[in-house]
mmCIF file with all atom_site columns, C-alpha atoms in Angstrom:
data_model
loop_
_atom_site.group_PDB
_atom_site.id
_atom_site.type_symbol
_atom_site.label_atom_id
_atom_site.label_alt_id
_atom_site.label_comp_id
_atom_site.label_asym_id
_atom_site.label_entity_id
_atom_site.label_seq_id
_atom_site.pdbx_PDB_ins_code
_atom_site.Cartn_x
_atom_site.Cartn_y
_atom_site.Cartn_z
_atom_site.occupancy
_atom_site.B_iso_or_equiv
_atom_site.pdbx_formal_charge
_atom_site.auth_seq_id
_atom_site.auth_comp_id
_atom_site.auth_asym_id
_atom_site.auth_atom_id
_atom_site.pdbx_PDB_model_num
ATOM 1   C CA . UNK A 1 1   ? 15.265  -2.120  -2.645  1.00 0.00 ? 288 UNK A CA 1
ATOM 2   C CA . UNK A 1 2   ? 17.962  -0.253  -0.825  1.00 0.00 ? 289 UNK A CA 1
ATOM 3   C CA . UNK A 1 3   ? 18.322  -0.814  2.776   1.00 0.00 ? 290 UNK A CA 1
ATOM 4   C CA . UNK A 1 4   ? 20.483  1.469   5.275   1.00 0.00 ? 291 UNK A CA 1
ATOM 5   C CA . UNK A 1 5   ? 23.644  -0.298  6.915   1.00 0.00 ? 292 UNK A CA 1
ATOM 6   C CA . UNK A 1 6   ? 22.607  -2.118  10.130  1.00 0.00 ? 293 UNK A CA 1
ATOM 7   C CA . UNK A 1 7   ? 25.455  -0.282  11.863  1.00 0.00 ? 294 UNK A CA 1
ATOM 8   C CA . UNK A 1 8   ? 23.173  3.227   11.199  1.00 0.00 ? 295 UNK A CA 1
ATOM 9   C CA . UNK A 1 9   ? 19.832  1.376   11.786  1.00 0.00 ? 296 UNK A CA 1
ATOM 10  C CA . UNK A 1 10  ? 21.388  0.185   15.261  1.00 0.00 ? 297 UNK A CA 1
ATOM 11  C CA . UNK A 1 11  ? 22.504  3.832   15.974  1.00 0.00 ? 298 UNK A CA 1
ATOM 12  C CA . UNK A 1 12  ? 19.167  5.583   15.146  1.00 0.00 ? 299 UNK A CA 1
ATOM 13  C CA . UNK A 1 13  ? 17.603  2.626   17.035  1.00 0.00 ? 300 UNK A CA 1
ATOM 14  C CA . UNK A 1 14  ? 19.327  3.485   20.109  1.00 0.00 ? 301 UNK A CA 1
ATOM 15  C CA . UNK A 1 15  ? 19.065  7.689   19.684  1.00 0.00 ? 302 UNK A CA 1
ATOM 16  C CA . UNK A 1 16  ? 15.521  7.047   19.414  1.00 0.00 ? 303 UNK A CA 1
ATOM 17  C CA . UNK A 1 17  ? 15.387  4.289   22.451  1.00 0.00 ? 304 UNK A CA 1
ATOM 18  C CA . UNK A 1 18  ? 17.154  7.202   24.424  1.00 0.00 ? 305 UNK A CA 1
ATOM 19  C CA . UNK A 1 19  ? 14.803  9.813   23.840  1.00 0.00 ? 306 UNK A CA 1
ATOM 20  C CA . UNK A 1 20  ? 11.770  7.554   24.437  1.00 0.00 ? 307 UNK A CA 1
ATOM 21  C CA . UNK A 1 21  ? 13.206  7.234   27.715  1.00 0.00 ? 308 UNK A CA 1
ATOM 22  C CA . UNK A 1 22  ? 13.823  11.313  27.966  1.00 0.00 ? 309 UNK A CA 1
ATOM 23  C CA . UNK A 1 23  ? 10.323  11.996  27.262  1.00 0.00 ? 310 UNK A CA 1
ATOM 24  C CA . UNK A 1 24  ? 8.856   9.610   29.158  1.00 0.00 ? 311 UNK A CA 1
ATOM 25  C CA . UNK A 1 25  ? 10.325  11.016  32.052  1.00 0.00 ? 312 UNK A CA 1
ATOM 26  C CA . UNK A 1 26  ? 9.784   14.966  31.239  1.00 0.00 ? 313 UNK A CA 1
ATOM 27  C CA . UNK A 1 27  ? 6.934   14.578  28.839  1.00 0.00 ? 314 UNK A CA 1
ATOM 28  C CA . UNK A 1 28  ? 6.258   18.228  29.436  1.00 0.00 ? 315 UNK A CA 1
ATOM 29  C CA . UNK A 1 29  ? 9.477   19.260  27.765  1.00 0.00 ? 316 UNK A CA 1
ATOM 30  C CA . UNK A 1 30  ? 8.675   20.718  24.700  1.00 0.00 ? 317 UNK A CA 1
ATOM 31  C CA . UNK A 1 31  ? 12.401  20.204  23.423  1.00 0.00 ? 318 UNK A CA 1
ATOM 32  C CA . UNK A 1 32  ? 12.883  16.724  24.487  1.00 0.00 ? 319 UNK A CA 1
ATOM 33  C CA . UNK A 1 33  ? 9.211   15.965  23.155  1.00 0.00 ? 320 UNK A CA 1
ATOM 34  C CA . UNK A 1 34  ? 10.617  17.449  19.867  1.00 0.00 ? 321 UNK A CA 1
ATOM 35  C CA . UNK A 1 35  ? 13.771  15.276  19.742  1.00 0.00 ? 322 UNK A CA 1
ATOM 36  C CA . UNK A 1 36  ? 12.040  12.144  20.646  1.00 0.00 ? 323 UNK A CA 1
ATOM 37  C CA . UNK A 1 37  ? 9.795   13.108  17.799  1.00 0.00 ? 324 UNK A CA 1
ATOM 38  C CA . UNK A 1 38  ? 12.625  13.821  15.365  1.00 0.00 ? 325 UNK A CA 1
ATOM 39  C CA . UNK A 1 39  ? 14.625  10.743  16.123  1.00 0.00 ? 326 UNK A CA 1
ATOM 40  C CA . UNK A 1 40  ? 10.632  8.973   15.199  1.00 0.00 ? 327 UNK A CA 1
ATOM 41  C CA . UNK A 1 41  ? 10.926  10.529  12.122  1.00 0.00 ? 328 UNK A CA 1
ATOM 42  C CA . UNK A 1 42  ? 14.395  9.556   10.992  1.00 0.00 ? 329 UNK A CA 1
ATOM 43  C CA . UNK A 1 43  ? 13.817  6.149   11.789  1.00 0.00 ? 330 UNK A CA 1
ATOM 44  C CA . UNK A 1 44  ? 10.884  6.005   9.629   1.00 0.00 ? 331 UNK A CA 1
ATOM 45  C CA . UNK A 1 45  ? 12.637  7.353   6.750   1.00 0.00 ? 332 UNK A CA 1
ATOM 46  C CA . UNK A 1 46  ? 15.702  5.026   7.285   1.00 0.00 ? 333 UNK A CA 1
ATOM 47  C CA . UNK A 1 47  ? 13.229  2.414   7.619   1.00 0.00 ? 334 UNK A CA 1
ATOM 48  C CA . UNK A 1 48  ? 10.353  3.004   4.737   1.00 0.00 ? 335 UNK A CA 1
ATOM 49  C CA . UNK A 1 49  ? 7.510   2.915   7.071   1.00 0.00 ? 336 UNK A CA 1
ATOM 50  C CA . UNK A 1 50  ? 5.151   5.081   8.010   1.00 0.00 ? 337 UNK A CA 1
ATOM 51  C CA . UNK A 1 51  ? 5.027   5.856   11.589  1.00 0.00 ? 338 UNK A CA 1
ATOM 52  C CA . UNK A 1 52  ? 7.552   5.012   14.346  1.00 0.00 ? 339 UNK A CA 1
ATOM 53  C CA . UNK A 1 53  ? 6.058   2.174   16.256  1.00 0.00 ? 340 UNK A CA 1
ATOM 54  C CA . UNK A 1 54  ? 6.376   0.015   12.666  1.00 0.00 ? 341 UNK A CA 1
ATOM 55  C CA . UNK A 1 55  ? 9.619   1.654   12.173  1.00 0.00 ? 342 UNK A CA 1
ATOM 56  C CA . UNK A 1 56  ? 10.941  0.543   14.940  1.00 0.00 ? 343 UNK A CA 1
ATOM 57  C CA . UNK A 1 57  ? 9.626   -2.969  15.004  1.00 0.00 ? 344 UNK A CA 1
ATOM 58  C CA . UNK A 1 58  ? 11.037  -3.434  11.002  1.00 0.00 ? 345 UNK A CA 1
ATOM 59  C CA . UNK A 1 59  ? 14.635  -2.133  12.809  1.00 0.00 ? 346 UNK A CA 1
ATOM 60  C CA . UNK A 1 60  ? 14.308  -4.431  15.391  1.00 0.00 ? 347 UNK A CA 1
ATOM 61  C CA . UNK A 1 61  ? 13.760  -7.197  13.226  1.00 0.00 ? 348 UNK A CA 1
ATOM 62  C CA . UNK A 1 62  ? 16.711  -6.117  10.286  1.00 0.00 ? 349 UNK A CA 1
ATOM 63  C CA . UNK A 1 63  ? 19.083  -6.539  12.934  1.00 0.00 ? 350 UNK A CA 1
ATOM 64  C CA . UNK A 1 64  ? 17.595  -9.702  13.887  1.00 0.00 ? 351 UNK A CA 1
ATOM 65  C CA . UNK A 1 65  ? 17.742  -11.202 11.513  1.00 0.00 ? 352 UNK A CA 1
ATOM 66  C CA . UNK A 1 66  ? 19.991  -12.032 7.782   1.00 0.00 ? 353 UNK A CA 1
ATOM 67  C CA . UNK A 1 67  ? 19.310  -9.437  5.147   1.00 0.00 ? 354 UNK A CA 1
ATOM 68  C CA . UNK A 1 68  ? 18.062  -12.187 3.125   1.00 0.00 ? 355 UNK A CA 1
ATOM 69  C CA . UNK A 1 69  ? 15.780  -13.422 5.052   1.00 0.00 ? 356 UNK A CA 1
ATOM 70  C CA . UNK A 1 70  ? 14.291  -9.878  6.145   1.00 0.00 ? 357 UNK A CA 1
ATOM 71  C CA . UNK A 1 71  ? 14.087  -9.414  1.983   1.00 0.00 ? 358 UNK A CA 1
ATOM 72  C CA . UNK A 1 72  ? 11.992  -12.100 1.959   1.00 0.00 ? 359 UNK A CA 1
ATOM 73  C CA . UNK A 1 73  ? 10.286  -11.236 4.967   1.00 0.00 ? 360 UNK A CA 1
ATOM 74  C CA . UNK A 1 74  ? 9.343   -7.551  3.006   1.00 0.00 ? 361 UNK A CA 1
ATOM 75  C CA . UNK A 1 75  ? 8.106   -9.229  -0.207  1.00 0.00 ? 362 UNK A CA 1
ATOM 76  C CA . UNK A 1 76  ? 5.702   -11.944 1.741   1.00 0.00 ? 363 UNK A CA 1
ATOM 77  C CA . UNK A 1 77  ? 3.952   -9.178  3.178   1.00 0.00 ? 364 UNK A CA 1
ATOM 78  C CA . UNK A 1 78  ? 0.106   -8.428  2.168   1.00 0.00 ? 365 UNK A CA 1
ATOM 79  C CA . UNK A 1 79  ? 0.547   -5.321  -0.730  1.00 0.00 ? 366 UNK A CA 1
ATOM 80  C CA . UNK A 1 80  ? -1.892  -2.484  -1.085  1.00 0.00 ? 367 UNK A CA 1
ATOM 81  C CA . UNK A 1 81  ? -4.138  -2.204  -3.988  1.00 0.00 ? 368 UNK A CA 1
ATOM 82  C CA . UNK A 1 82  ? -3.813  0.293   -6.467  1.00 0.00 ? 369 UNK A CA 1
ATOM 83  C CA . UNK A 1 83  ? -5.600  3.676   -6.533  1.00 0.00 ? 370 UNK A CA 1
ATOM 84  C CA . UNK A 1 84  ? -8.842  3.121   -7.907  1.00 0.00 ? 371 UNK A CA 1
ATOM 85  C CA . UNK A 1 85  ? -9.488  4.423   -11.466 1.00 0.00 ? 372 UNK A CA 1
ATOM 86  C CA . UNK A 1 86  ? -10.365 7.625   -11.806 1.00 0.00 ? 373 UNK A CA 1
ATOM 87  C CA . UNK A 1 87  ? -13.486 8.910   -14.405 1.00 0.00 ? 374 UNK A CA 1
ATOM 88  C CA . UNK A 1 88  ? -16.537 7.524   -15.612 1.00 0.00 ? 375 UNK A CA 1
ATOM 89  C CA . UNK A 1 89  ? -16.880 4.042   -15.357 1.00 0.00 ? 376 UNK A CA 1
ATOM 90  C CA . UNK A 1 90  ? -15.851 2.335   -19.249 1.00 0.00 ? 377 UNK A CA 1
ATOM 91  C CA . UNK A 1 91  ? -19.032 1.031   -19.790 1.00 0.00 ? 378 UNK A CA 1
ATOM 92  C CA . UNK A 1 92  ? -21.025 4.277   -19.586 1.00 0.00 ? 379 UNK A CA 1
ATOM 93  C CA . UNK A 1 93  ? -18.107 6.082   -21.838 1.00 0.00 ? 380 UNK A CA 1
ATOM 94  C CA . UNK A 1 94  ? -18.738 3.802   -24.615 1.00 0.00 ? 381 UNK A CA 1
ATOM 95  C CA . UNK A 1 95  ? -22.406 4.021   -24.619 1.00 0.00 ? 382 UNK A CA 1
ATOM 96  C CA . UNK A 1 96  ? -21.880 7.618   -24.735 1.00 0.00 ? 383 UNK A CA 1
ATOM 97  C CA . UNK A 1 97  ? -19.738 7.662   -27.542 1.00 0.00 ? 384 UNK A CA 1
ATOM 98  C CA . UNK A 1 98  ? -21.481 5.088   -29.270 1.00 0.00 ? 385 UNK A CA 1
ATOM 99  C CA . UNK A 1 99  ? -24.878 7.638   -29.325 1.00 0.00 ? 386 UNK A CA 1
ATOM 100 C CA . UNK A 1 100 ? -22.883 10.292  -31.401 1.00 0.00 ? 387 UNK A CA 1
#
C-alpha cells in the first residue's frame, strides 16, 4: 500500500480546513463552494477513501499516529465482500447440461 508523505497529507489537510471555513462563511459563493469541494476531492484521492468526511478523519489519524501502527490500523478494518457471482446459479447449469 502506498501512502502520501505526511508533510502533503498535513498540507491538503489544512487547504481543505481553510476552505471549510470559506464556505461556511459565504456558502452562496459558487467559487469558494467549488474550491472547498475540490480540496474534498484531493484529499480523498490522497487518502483512498471515498468521500471527504472519512478522508479527513483517516488524515487526521495518519498524522496521529506511527505509520505502522496506522498500517495496522487499515488491515484490522471490516473488508467488503466480493461482487456476487454473476450467471445462473451452478447447480441449475449442470442439470442443464446433464439433460443433453
Amino acid at each position: 500500500m502506498l501512502l502520501p508523505a505526511k508533510a502533503e497529507v498535513a498540507r491538503q489537510l489544512r487547504r481543505y480546513r481553510a476552505w471549510e471555513r470559506a464556505m461556511l462563511a459565504a456558502p452562496a459563493d459558487h467559487a469558494v463552494r467549488a474550491t472547498f469541494e475540490d480540496a474534498g476531492y484531493t484529499l480523498c484521492v490522497l487518502m483512498g477513501k471515498r468521500c471527504a468526511r472519512e478522508a479527513v478523519d483517516a488524515a487526521e489519524r495518519y498524522l496521529r499516529i506511527t505509520l505502522a501502527a496506522y498500517l495496522r490500523e487499515q488491515d484490522e478494518r471490516p473488508r467488503t465482500r466480493p461482487a456476487a457471482r454473476r450467471g445462473p446459479p451452478r447447480s441449475r447449469r449442470w442439470r442443464f447440461l446433464a439433460g443433453r
